[in-house]
């Protein structure tokens, strides 16, 4: 599996730990990889600094997963678009669908539980739920327009 390294160079996921994600690389990183975890952080954030070694270790133990880091100071527009209100925030994407988002510095055992849960998701069920929610939102919006 090829993934983009910072600066746009390709590398094999097995040889990389974490990768810096920017507005320019986020979409392609999520669409080109089966599982992507994102750590939203800032240099001034104490809990972010505490979580960083845990996240780095998990990335080394799970080379088949892309572990991205988004600097919320450098990528303020991206953080706003993702509705990041607290850092660190961990997000997980599987097959392009966000399947997990939670603020707070997770301990290593909790991070491993999240990773295992994301790996073991039945994506047919996830896609069916996404379609159901989209249909319900559409029906609700149509109902609002009729009133």
PDB file of C-alpha atoms in Angstrom:
ATOM      1  CA  UNK A   1       0.000   0.000   0.000  1.00  0.00           C
ATOM      2  CA  UNK A   2       1.455   3.353  -1.000  1.00  0.00           C
ATOM      3  CA  UNK A   3       0.645   6.437   1.018  1.00  0.00           C
ATOM      4  CA  UNK A   4       1.769  10.009   0.721  1.00  0.00           C
ATOM      5  CA  UNK A   5       4.518  11.221   2.986  1.00  0.00           C
ATOM      6  CA  UNK A   6       4.689  14.922   3.882  1.00  0.00           C
ATOM      7  CA  UNK A   7       5.835  16.792   0.824  1.00  0.00           C
ATOM      8  CA  UNK A   8       3.995  14.428  -1.503  1.00  0.00           C
ATOM      9  CA  UNK A   9       6.585  11.654  -1.735  1.00  0.00           C
ATOM     10  CA  UNK A  10       5.352   8.087  -1.645  1.00  0.00           C
ATOM     11  CA  UNK A  11       6.416   5.601   0.978  1.00  0.00           C
ATOM     12  CA  UNK A  12       5.285   2.163   2.019  1.00  0.00           C
ATOM     13  CA  UNK A  13       3.142   2.234   5.150  1.00  0.00           C
ATOM     14  CA  UNK A  14       5.310  -0.425   6.795  1.00  0.00           C
ATOM     15  CA  UNK A  15       8.253   1.974   6.899  1.00  0.00           C
ATOM     16  CA  UNK A  16       6.467   4.973   8.295  1.00  0.00           C
ATOM     17  CA  UNK A  17       5.118   5.834  11.714  1.00  0.00           C
ATOM     18  CA  UNK A  18       2.981   8.980  11.578  1.00  0.00           C
ATOM     19  CA  UNK A  19       2.387  11.352   8.686  1.00  0.00           C
ATOM     20  CA  UNK A  20       1.545  15.051   8.802  1.00  0.00           C
ATOM     21  CA  UNK A  21      -1.838  15.750   7.218  1.00  0.00           C
ATOM     22  CA  UNK A  22      -2.774  19.062   5.616  1.00  0.00           C
ATOM     23  CA  UNK A  23      -5.814  20.404   3.820  1.00  0.00           C
ATOM     24  CA  UNK A  24      -4.078  19.402   0.568  1.00  0.00           C
ATOM     25  CA  UNK A  25      -3.470  15.769   1.602  1.00  0.00           C
ATOM     26  CA  UNK A  26      -6.450  14.896   3.825  1.00  0.00           C
ATOM     27  CA  UNK A  27      -8.965  13.835   1.162  1.00  0.00           C
ATOM     28  CA  UNK A  28      -6.547  11.702  -0.819  1.00  0.00           C
ATOM     29  CA  UNK A  29      -5.116  10.088   2.318  1.00  0.00           C
ATOM     30  CA  UNK A  30      -8.598   9.051   3.475  1.00  0.00           C
ATOM     31  CA  UNK A  31      -9.728   7.859   0.030  1.00  0.00           C
ATOM     32  CA  UNK A  32      -6.506   5.971  -0.816  1.00  0.00           C
ATOM     33  CA  UNK A  33      -6.228   3.964   2.422  1.00  0.00           C
ATOM     34  CA  UNK A  34      -8.519   1.425   4.095  1.00  0.00           C
ATOM     35  CA  UNK A  35      -8.017   2.706   7.651  1.00  0.00           C
ATOM     36  CA  UNK A  36      -6.830   6.181   8.626  1.00  0.00           C
ATOM     37  CA  UNK A  37      -6.524   7.511  12.169  1.00  0.00           C
ATOM     38  CA  UNK A  38      -6.160  11.253  12.699  1.00  0.00           C
ATOM     39  CA  UNK A  39      -4.727  12.912  15.794  1.00  0.00           C
ATOM     40  CA  UNK A  40      -5.786  16.573  15.914  1.00  0.00           C
ATOM     41  CA  UNK A  41      -3.237  18.387  18.090  1.00  0.00           C
ATOM     42  CA  UNK A  42      -1.369  21.639  18.768  1.00  0.00           C
ATOM     43  CA  UNK A  43       2.137  22.326  20.045  1.00  0.00           C
ATOM     44  CA  UNK A  44       0.886  24.295  23.079  1.00  0.00           C
ATOM     45  CA  UNK A  45      -1.473  21.486  24.190  1.00  0.00           C
ATOM     46  CA  UNK A  46      -0.192  19.532  27.216  1.00  0.00           C
ATOM     47  CA  UNK A  47      -2.538  16.534  26.801  1.00  0.00           C
ATOM     48  CA  UNK A  48      -1.571  16.402  23.098  1.00  0.00           C
ATOM     49  CA  UNK A  49       2.095  16.085  24.066  1.00  0.00           C
ATOM     50  CA  UNK A  50       1.213  13.330  26.552  1.00  0.00           C
ATOM     51  CA  UNK A  51      -0.761  11.416  23.890  1.00  0.00           C
ATOM     52  CA  UNK A  52       1.908  11.737  21.157  1.00  0.00           C
ATOM     53  CA  UNK A  53       4.187   8.849  22.326  1.00  0.00           C
ATOM     54  CA  UNK A  54       1.151   6.551  22.748  1.00  0.00           C
ATOM     55  CA  UNK A  55      -0.039   7.393  19.222  1.00  0.00           C
ATOM     56  CA  UNK A  56       3.465   6.962  17.784  1.00  0.00           C
ATOM     57  CA  UNK A  57       3.848   3.533  19.447  1.00  0.00           C
ATOM     58  CA  UNK A  58       0.457   2.413  18.118  1.00  0.00           C
ATOM     59  CA  UNK A  59       1.496   3.506  14.623  1.00  0.00           C
ATOM     60  CA  UNK A  60       4.602   1.342  14.816  1.00  0.00           C
ATOM     61  CA  UNK A  61       2.527  -1.645  16.008  1.00  0.00           C
ATOM     62  CA  UNK A  62      -0.059  -1.234  13.216  1.00  0.00           C
ATOM     63  CA  UNK A  63       1.867  -0.487  10.001  1.00  0.00           C
ATOM     64  CA  UNK A  64      -1.151  -1.344   7.833  1.00  0.00           C
ATOM     65  CA  UNK A  65      -2.972   1.727   9.208  1.00  0.00           C
ATOM     66  CA  UNK A  66      -2.184   5.330   8.295  1.00  0.00           C
ATOM     67  CA  UNK A  67      -1.660   7.365  11.461  1.00  0.00           C
ATOM     68  CA  UNK A  68      -2.057  11.012  10.506  1.00  0.00           C
ATOM     69  CA  UNK A  69      -1.410  14.080  12.612  1.00  0.00           C
ATOM     70  CA  UNK A  70      -3.189  17.380  11.976  1.00  0.00           C
ATOM     71  CA  UNK A  71      -1.640  20.481  13.562  1.00  0.00           C
ATOM     72  CA  UNK A  72      -4.716  22.564  14.383  1.00  0.00           C
ATOM     73  CA  UNK A  73      -2.638  25.765  14.516  1.00  0.00           C
ATOM     74  CA  UNK A  74      -1.212  25.288  11.021  1.00  0.00           C
ATOM     75  CA  UNK A  75      -4.499  23.895   9.650  1.00  0.00           C
ATOM     76  CA  UNK A  76      -7.086  26.150  11.325  1.00  0.00           C
ATOM     77  CA  UNK A  77      -9.487  26.015   8.361  1.00  0.00           C
ATOM     78  CA  UNK A  78      -9.331  22.230   8.295  1.00  0.00           C
ATOM     79  CA  UNK A  79      -9.882  22.031  12.060  1.00  0.00           C
ATOM     80  CA  UNK A  80     -12.897  24.351  11.758  1.00  0.00           C
ATOM     81  CA  UNK A  81     -14.345  22.313   8.878  1.00  0.00           C
ATOM     82  CA  UNK A  82     -13.920  19.136  10.964  1.00  0.00           C
ATOM     83  CA  UNK A  83     -15.630  20.895  13.897  1.00  0.00           C
ATOM     84  CA  UNK A  84     -12.687  20.285  16.222  1.00  0.00           C
ATOM     85  CA  UNK A  85     -13.550  22.044  19.483  1.00  0.00           C
ATOM     86  CA  UNK A  86     -11.203  20.214  21.852  1.00  0.00           C
ATOM     87  CA  UNK A  87      -7.748  18.731  21.410  1.00  0.00           C
ATOM     88  CA  UNK A  88      -6.410  16.201  21.235  1.00  0.00           C
ATOM     89  CA  UNK A  89      -9.205  14.659  19.197  1.00  0.00           C
ATOM     90  CA  UNK A  90      -8.862  11.223  17.644  1.00  0.00           C
ATOM     91  CA  UNK A  91     -10.793  10.372  14.478  1.00  0.00           C
ATOM     92  CA  UNK A  92     -10.885   7.054  12.651  1.00  0.00           C
ATOM     93  CA  UNK A  93     -11.893   6.526   9.028  1.00  0.00           C
ATOM     94  CA  UNK A  94     -12.557   3.157   7.428  1.00  0.00           C
ATOM     95  CA  UNK A  95     -13.155   2.918   3.680  1.00  0.00           C
ATOM     96  CA  UNK A  96     -13.608   6.696   3.571  1.00  0.00           C
ATOM     97  CA  UNK A  97     -16.280   6.804   6.303  1.00  0.00           C
ATOM     98  CA  UNK A  98     -15.654   8.442   9.678  1.00  0.00           C
ATOM     99  CA  UNK A  99     -16.414   5.686  12.186  1.00  0.00           C
ATOM    100  CA  UNK A 100     -14.987   7.211  15.386  1.00  0.00           C
ATOM    101  CA  UNK A 101     -14.380  10.678  16.786  1.00  0.00           C
ATOM    102  CA  UNK A 102     -13.570  11.471  20.395  1.00  0.00           C
ATOM    103  CA  UNK A 103     -11.712  14.279  22.156  1.00  0.00           C
ATOM    104  CA  UNK A 104      -9.221  13.512  24.896  1.00  0.00           C
ATOM    105  CA  UNK A 105      -5.883  11.778  25.294  1.00  0.00           C
ATOM    106  CA  UNK A 106      -6.587   8.050  25.290  1.00  0.00           C
ATOM    107  CA  UNK A 107      -4.412   5.649  27.285  1.00  0.00           C
ATOM    108  CA  UNK A 108      -2.626   3.008  25.206  1.00  0.00           C
ATOM    109  CA  UNK A 109      -5.115   0.258  26.109  1.00  0.00           C
ATOM    110  CA  UNK A 110      -8.092   2.380  25.004  1.00  0.00           C
ATOM    111  CA  UNK A 111      -6.357   3.362  21.760  1.00  0.00           C
ATOM    112  CA  UNK A 112      -5.734  -0.331  21.002  1.00  0.00           C
ATOM    113  CA  UNK A 113      -9.432  -1.061  21.684  1.00  0.00           C
ATOM    114  CA  UNK A 114     -10.420   1.649  19.195  1.00  0.00           C
ATOM    115  CA  UNK A 115      -7.996   0.277  16.603  1.00  0.00           C
ATOM    116  CA  UNK A 116      -9.277  -3.285  17.067  1.00  0.00           C
ATOM    117  CA  UNK A 117     -12.902  -2.124  16.862  1.00  0.00           C
ATOM    118  CA  UNK A 118     -12.235  -0.190  13.640  1.00  0.00           C
ATOM    119  CA  UNK A 119     -10.411  -3.173  12.108  1.00  0.00           C
ATOM    120  CA  UNK A 120     -13.306  -5.508  12.982  1.00  0.00           C
ATOM    121  CA  UNK A 121     -16.180  -3.326  11.773  1.00  0.00           C
ATOM    122  CA  UNK A 122     -18.678  -4.900   9.391  1.00  0.00           C
ATOM    123  CA  UNK A 123     -18.500  -2.209   6.721  1.00  0.00           C
ATOM    124  CA  UNK A 124     -21.659  -3.477   5.004  1.00  0.00           C
ATOM    125  CA  UNK A 125     -23.536  -2.668   8.224  1.00  0.00           C
ATOM    126  CA  UNK A 126     -21.793   0.704   8.499  1.00  0.00           C
ATOM    127  CA  UNK A 127     -22.674   1.656   4.899  1.00  0.00           C
ATOM    128  CA  UNK A 128     -26.294   0.545   5.452  1.00  0.00           C
ATOM    129  CA  UNK A 129     -26.506   2.737   8.565  1.00  0.00           C
ATOM    130  CA  UNK A 130     -24.983   5.714   6.710  1.00  0.00           C
ATOM    131  CA  UNK A 131     -27.530   5.284   3.892  1.00  0.00           C
ATOM    132  CA  UNK A 132     -30.369   4.983   6.424  1.00  0.00           C
ATOM    133  CA  UNK A 133     -29.310   8.177   8.211  1.00  0.00           C
ATOM    134  CA  UNK A 134     -28.965  10.031   4.902  1.00  0.00           C
ATOM    135  CA  UNK A 135     -32.457   8.913   3.841  1.00  0.00           C
ATOM    136  CA  UNK A 136     -33.907   9.968   7.209  1.00  0.00           C
ATOM    137  CA  UNK A 137     -32.209  13.361   6.947  1.00  0.00           C
ATOM    138  CA  UNK A 138     -33.554  13.777   3.406  1.00  0.00           C
ATOM    139  CA  UNK A 139     -37.071  12.796   4.507  1.00  0.00           C
ATOM    140  CA  UNK A 140     -36.846  15.202   7.437  1.00  0.00           C
ATOM    141  CA  UNK A 141     -35.658  18.032   5.189  1.00  0.00           C
ATOM    142  CA  UNK A 142     -38.482  17.339   2.717  1.00  0.00           C
ATOM    143  CA  UNK A 143     -40.978  17.377   5.588  1.00  0.00           C
ATOM    144  CA  UNK A 144     -39.603  20.721   6.773  1.00  0.00           C
ATOM    145  CA  UNK A 145     -40.091  22.202   3.301  1.00  0.00           C
ATOM    146  CA  UNK A 146     -43.724  21.067   3.149  1.00  0.00           C
ATOM    147  CA  UNK A 147     -44.679  22.823   6.395  1.00  0.00           C
TER     148      UNK A 147
END
